[in-house]
mmCIF file of C-alpha atoms in Angstrom:
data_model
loop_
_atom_site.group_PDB
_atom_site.id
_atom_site.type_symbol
_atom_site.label_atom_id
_atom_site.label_comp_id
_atom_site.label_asym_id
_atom_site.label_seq_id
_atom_site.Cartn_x
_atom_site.Cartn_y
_atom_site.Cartn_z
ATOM 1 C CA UNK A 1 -0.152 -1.143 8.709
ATOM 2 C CA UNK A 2 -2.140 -1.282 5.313
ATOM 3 C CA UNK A 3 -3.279 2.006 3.576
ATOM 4 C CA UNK A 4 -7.129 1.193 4.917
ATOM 5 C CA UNK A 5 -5.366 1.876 8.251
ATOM 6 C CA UNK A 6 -3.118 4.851 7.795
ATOM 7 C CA UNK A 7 -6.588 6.080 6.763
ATOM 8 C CA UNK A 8 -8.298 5.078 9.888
ATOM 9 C CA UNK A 9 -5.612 6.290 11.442
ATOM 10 C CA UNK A 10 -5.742 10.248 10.654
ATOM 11 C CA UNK A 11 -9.239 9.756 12.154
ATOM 12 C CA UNK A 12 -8.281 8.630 15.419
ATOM 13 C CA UNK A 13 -4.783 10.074 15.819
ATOM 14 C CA UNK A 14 -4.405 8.803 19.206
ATOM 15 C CA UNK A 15 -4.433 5.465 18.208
ATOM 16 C CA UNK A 16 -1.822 5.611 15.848
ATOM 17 C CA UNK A 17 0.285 7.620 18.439
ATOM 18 C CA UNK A 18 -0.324 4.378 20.738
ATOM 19 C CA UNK A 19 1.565 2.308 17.660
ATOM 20 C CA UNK A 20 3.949 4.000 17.003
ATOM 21 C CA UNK A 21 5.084 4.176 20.853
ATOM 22 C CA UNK A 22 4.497 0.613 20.771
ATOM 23 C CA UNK A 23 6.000 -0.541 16.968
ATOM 24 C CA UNK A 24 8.366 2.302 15.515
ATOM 25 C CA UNK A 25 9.393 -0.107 12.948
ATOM 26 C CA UNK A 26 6.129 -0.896 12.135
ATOM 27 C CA UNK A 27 4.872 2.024 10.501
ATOM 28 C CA UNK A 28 8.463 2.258 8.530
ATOM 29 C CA UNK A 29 7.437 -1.201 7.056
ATOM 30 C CA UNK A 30 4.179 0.438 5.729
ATOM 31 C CA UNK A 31 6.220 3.000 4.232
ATOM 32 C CA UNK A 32 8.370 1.160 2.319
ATOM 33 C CA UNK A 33 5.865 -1.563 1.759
ATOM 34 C CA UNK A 34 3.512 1.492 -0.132
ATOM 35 C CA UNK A 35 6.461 3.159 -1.715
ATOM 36 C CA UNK A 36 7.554 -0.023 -3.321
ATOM 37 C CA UNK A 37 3.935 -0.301 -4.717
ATOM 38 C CA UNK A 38 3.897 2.717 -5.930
ATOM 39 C CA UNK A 39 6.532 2.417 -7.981
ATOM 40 C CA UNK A 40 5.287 -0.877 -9.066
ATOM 41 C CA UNK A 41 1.867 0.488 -10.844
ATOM 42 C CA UNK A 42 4.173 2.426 -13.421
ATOM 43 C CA UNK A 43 4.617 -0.481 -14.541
ATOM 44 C CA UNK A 44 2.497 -2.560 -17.421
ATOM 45 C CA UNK A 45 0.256 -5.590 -15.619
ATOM 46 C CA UNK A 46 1.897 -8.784 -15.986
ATOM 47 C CA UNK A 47 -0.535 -10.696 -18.159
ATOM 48 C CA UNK A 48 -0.093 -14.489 -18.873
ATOM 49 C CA UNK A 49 -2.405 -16.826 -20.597
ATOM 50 C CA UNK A 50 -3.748 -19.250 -17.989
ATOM 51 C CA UNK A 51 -3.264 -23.120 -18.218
ATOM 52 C CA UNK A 52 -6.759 -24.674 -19.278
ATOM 53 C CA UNK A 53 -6.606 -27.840 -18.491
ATOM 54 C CA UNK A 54 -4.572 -26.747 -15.271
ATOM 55 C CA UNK A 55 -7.111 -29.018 -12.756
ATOM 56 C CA UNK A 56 -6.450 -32.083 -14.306
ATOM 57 C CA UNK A 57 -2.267 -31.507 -14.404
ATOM 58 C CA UNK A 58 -2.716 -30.543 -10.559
ATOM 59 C CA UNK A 59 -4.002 -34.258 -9.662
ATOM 60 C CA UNK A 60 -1.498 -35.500 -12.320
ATOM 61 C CA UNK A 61 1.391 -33.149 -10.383
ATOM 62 C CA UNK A 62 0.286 -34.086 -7.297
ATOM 63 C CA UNK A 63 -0.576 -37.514 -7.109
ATOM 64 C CA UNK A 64 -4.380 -38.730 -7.620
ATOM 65 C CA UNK A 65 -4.502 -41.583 -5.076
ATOM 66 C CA UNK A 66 -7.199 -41.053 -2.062
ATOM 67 C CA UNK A 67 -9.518 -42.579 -5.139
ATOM 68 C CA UNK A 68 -11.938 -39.808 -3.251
ATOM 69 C CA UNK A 69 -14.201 -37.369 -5.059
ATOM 70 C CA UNK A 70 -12.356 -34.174 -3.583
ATOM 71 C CA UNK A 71 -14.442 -32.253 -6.307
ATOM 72 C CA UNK A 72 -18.074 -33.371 -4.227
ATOM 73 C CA UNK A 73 -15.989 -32.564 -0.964
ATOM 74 C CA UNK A 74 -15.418 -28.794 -1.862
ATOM 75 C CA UNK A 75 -18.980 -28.867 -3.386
ATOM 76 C CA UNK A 76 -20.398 -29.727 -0.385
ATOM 77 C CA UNK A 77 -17.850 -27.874 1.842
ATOM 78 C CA UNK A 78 -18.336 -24.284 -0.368
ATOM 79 C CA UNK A 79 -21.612 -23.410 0.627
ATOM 80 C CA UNK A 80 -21.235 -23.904 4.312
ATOM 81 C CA UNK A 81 -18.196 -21.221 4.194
ATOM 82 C CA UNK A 82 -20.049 -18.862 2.380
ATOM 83 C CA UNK A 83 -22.740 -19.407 4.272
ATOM 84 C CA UNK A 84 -20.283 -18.730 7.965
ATOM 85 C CA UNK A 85 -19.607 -15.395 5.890
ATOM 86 C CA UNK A 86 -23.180 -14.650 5.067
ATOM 87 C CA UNK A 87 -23.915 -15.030 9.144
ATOM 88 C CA UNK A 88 -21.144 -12.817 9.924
ATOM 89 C CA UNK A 89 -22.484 -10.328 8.093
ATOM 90 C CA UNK A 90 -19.351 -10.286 5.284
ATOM 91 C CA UNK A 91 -19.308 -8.886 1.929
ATOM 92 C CA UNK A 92 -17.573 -11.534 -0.533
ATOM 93 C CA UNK A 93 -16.022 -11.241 -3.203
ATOM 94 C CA UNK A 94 -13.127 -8.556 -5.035
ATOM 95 C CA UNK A 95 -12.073 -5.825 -2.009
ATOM 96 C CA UNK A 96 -14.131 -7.488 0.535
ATOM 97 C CA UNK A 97 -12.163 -6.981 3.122
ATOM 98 C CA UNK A 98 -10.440 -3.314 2.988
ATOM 99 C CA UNK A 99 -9.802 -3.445 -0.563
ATOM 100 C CA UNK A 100 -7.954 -6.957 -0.592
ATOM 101 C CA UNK A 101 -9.857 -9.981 -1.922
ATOM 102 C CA UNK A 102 -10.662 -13.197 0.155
ATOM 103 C CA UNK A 103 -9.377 -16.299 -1.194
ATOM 104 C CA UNK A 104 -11.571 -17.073 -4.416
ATOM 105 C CA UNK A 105 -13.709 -20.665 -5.262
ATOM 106 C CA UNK A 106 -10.528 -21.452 -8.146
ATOM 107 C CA UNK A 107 -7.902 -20.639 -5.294
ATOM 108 C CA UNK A 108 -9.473 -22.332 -2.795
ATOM 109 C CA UNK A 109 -10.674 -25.224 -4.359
ATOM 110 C CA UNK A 110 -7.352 -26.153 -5.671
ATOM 111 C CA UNK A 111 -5.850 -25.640 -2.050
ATOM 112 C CA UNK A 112 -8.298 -28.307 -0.836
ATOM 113 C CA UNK A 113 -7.296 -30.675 -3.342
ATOM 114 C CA UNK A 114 -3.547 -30.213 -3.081
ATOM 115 C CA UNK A 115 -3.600 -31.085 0.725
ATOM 116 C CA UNK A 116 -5.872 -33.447 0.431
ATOM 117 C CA UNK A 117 -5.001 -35.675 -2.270
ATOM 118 C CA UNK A 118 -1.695 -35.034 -1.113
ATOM 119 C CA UNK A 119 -1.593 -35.569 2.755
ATOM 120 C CA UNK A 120 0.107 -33.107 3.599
ATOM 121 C CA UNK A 121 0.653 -32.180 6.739
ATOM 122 C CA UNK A 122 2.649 -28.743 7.309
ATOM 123 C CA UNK A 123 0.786 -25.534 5.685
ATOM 124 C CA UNK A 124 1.914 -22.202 6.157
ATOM 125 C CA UNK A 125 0.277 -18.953 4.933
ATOM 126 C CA UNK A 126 0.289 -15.569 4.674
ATOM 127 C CA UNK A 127 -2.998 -13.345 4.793
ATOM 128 C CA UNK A 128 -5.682 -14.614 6.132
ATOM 129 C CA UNK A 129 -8.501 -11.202 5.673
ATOM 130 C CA UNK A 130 -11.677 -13.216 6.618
ATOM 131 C CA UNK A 131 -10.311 -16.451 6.220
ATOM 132 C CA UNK A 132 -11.523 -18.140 3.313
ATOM 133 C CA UNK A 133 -8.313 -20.201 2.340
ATOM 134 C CA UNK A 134 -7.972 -20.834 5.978
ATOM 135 C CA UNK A 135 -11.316 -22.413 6.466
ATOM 136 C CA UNK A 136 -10.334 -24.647 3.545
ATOM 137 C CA UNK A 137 -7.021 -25.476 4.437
ATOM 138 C CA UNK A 138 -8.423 -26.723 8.045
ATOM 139 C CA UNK A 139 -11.060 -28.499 6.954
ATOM 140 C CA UNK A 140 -9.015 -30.614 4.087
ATOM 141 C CA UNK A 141 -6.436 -31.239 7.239
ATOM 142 C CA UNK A 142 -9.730 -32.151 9.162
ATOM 143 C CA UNK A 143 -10.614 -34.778 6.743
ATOM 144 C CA UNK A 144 -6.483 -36.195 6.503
ATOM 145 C CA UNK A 145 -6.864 -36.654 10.277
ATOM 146 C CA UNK A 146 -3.736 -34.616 10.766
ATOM 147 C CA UNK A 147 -1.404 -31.674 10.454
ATOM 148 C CA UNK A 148 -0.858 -28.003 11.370
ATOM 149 C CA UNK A 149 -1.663 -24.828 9.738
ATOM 150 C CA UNK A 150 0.159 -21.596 10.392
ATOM 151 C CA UNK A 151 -1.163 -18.407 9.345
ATOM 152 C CA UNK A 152 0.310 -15.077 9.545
ATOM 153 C CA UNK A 153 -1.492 -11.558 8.961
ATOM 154 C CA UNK A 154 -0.556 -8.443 10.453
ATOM 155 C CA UNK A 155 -3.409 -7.363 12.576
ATOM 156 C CA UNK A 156 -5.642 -4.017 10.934
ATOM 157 C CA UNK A 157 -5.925 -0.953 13.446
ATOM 158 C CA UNK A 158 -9.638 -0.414 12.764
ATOM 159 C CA UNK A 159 -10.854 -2.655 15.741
ATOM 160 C CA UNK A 160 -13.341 -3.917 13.533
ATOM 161 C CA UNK A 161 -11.721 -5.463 10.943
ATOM 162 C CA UNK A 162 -9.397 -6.738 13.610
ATOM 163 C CA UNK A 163 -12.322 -8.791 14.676
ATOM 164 C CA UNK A 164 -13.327 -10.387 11.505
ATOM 165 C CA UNK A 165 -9.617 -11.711 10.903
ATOM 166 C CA UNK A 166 -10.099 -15.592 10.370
ATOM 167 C CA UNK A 167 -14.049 -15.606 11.261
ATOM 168 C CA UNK A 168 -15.015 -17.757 8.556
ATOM 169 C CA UNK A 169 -12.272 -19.931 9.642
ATOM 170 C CA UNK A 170 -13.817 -19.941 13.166
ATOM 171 C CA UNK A 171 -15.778 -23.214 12.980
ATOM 172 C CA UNK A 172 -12.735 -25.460 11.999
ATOM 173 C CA UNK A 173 -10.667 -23.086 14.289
ATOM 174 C CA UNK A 174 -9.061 -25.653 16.943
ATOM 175 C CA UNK A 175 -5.776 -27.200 17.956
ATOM 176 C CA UNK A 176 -4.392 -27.713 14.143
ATOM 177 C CA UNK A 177 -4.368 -23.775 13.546
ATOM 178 C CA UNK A 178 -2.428 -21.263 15.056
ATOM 179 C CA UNK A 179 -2.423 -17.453 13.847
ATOM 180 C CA UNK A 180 0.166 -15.177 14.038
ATOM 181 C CA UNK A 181 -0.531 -11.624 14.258
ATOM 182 C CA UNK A 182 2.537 -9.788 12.599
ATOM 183 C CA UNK A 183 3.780 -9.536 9.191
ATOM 184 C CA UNK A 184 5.417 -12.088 7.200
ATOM 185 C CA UNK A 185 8.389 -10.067 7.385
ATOM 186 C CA UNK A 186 8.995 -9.759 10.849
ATOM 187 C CA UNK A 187 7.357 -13.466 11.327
ATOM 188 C CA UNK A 188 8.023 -15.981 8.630
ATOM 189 C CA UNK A 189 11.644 -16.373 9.151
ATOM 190 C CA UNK A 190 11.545 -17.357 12.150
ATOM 191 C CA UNK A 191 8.760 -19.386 12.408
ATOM 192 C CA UNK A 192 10.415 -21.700 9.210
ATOM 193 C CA UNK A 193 13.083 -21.748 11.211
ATOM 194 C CA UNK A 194 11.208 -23.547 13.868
ATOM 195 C CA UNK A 195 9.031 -25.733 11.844
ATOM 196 C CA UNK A 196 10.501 -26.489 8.337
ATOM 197 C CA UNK A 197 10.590 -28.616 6.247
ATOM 198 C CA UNK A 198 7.045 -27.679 5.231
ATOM 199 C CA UNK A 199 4.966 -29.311 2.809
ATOM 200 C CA UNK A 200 2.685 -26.506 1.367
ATOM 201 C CA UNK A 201 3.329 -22.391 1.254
ATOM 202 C CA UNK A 202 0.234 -19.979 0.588
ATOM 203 C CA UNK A 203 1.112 -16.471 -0.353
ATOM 204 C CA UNK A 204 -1.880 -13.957 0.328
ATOM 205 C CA UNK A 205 -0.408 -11.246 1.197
ATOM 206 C CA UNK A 206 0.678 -7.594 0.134
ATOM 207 C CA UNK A 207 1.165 -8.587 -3.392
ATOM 208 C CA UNK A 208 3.829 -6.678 -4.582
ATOM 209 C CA UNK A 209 7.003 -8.083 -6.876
ATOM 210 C CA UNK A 210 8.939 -6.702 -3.501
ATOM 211 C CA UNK A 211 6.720 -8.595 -1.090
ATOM 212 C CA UNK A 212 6.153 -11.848 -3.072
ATOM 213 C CA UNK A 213 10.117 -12.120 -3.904
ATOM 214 C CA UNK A 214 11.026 -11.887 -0.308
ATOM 215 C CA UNK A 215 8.574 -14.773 0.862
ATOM 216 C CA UNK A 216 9.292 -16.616 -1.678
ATOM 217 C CA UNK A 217 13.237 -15.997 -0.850
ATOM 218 C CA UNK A 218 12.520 -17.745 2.778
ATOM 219 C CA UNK A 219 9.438 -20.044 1.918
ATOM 220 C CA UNK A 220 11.152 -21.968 -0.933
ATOM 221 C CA UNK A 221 14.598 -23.920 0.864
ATOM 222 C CA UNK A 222 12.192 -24.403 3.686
ATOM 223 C CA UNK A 223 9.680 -26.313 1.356
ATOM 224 C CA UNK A 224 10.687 -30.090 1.376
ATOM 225 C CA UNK A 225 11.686 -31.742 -2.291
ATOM 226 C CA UNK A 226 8.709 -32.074 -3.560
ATOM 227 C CA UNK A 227 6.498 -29.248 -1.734
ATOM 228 C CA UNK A 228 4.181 -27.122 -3.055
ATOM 229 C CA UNK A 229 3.734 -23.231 -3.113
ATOM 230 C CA UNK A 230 0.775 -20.835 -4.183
ATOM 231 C CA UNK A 231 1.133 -17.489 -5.071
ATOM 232 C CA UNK A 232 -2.237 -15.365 -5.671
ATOM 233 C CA UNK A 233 -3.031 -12.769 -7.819
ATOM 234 C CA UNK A 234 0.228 -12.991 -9.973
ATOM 235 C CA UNK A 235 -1.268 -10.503 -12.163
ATOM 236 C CA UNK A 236 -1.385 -7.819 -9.374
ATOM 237 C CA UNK A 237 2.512 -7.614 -9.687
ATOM 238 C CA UNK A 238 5.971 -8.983 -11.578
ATOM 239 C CA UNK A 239 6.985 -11.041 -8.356
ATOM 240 C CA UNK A 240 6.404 -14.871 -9.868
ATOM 241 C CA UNK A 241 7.685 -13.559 -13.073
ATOM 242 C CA UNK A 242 11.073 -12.548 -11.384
ATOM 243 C CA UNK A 243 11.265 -15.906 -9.758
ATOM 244 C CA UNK A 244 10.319 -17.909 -12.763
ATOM 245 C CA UNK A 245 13.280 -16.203 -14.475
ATOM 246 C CA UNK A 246 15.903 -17.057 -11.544
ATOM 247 C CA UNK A 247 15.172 -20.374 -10.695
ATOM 248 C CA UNK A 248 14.404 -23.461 -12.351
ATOM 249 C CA UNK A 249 13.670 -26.280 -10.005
ATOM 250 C CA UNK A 250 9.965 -26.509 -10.005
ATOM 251 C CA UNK A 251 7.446 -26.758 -12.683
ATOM 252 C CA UNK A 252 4.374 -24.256 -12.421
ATOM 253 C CA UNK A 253 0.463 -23.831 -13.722
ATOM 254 C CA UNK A 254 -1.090 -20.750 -14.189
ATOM 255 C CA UNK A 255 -4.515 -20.914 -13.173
ATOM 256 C CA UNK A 256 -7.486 -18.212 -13.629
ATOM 257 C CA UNK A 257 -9.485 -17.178 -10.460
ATOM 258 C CA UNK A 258 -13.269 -17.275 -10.124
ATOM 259 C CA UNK A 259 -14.666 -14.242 -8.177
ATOM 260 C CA UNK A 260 -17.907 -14.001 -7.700
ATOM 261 C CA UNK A 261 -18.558 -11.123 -9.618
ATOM 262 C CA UNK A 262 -15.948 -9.386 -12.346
ATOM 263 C CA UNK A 263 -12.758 -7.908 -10.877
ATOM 264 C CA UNK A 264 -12.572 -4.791 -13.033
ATOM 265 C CA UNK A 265 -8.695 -4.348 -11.895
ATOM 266 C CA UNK A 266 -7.749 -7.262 -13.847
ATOM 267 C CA UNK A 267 -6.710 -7.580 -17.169
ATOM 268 C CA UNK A 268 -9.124 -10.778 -17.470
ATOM 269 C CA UNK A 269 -11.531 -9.514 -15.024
ATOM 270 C CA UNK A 270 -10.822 -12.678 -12.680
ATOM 271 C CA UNK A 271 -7.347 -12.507 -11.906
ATOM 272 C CA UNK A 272 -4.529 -15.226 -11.815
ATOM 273 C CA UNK A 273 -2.861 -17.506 -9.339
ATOM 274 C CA UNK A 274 0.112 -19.632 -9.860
ATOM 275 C CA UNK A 275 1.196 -23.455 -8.412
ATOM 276 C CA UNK A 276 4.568 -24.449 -7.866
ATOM 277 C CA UNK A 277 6.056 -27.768 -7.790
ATOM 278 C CA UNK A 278 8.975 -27.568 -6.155
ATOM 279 C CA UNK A 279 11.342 -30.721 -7.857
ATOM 280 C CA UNK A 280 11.722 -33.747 -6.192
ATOM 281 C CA UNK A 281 15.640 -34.222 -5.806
ATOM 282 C CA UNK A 282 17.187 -33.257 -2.262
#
């Protein structure tokens, strides 16, 4: 339960009695989730310079060898999800959905070309909020002709915002895409259990150093030699910084975000994500 829904809930008290008759544990999870984040703002912002030229290393990391524009792919692809937005009546953008951004045109873009260029086949993520990333994700497995994504997102209380979990991701939304409604706490484990080795992990979700170190904890020895993970908004918290320091078999770029207007919480007013090349040796 996020703080957008603790909120909703002292409105409509009888829906949070429902949860917690029906998910205890839940609302314990929220607590700890929003303690931890407390604590976490005392903290300075980690800041980190971004990698320039960090496009160009990404086909060099990742292997350029569809010898396919994948740049005039997510040009043409872009406006078509912000137009399934637009006719869904969605704001865009920093706190579009509750507070949370959806998945950026940097973020996304370099998604795309990572499964793409890359053929990969097994994509798990976590927070989904309108489904930007999502969208993407399916359609670059669309144009591979194969592979799954899994995508896990607690479900909001507000009814509402329920309902506009994943819609932009509706149009690709099919056979290779299966959402899970929990948390990546309660959920991720076991589903790598089930499906790994995987060949891409997304990390969307609550972005706290307590959050991103435990997903990154299960995601990583399920991600094959060689796979890739994405961690958003590194900037929001110290989590990639405490993994940086504690392992060393992968090589990283730090890339800057494009909103689509400024994000006046960060110290850049874009924000950063990170890439993670997990090293090739068994």
């Amino acid at each position: 339960m996020s703080m957008p829904d603790l909120a909703y809930a002292s409105k409509y008290p009888g829906r949070l009695a429902r949860v917690l008759l029906h998910d205890p544990g839940d609302l314990w999870d929220t607590f700890r989730d929003r303690l931890a984040q407390h604590r976490e703002r005392q903290r300075p912002p980690y800041i980190q310079e971004p990698d320039r030229d960090w496009e160009a290393k990404l086909l060099a990391h990742a292997g350029d060898v569809l010898g396919t524009d994948t740049i005039g792919e997510f040009q043409t692809l872009w406006p078509n999800v912000m137009a399934t937005a637009k006719a869904n009546g969605l704001n865009v953008g920093p706190e579009s959905f509750a507070g949370f951004n959806d998945g950026d045109r940097a973020l996304t873009r370099a998604i795309y070309r990572l499964v793409r260029h890359g053929r990969l086949t097994k994509v798990v993520e976590t927070g989904v909020a309108h489904g930007f990333t999502t969208r993407v994700i399916l359609e670059a497995l669309a144009q591979n002709r194969g592979g799954h994504l899994w995508s896990i997102d607690r479900p909001p209380l507000d009814p509402v915002r329920r309902r506009q979990v994943g819609v932009v991701a509706q149009p690709r939304a099919g056979s290779r895409w299966t959402l899970i409604r929990n948390s990546s706490r309660r959920a991720l484990p076991g589903l790598l259990q089930k499906i790994a080795p995987i060949d891409l992990f997304v990390h969307d979700s609550l972005h706290t150093e307590r959050n991103v170190t435990f997903e990154l904890s299960v995601a990583w020895p399920a991600l094959k030699p060689g796979g890739i993970a994405v961690i958003d908004d590194i900037d929001s918290n110290w989590g990639f910084d405490r993994f940086a320091k504690t392992r060393k078999d992968f090589r990283a770029l730090v890339c800057e975000a494009e909103p689509v207007r400024p994000d006046e919480r960060r110290f850049n007013r874009k924000g950063l994500f990170a890439i993670l090349f997990k090293d090739g040796a068994a």
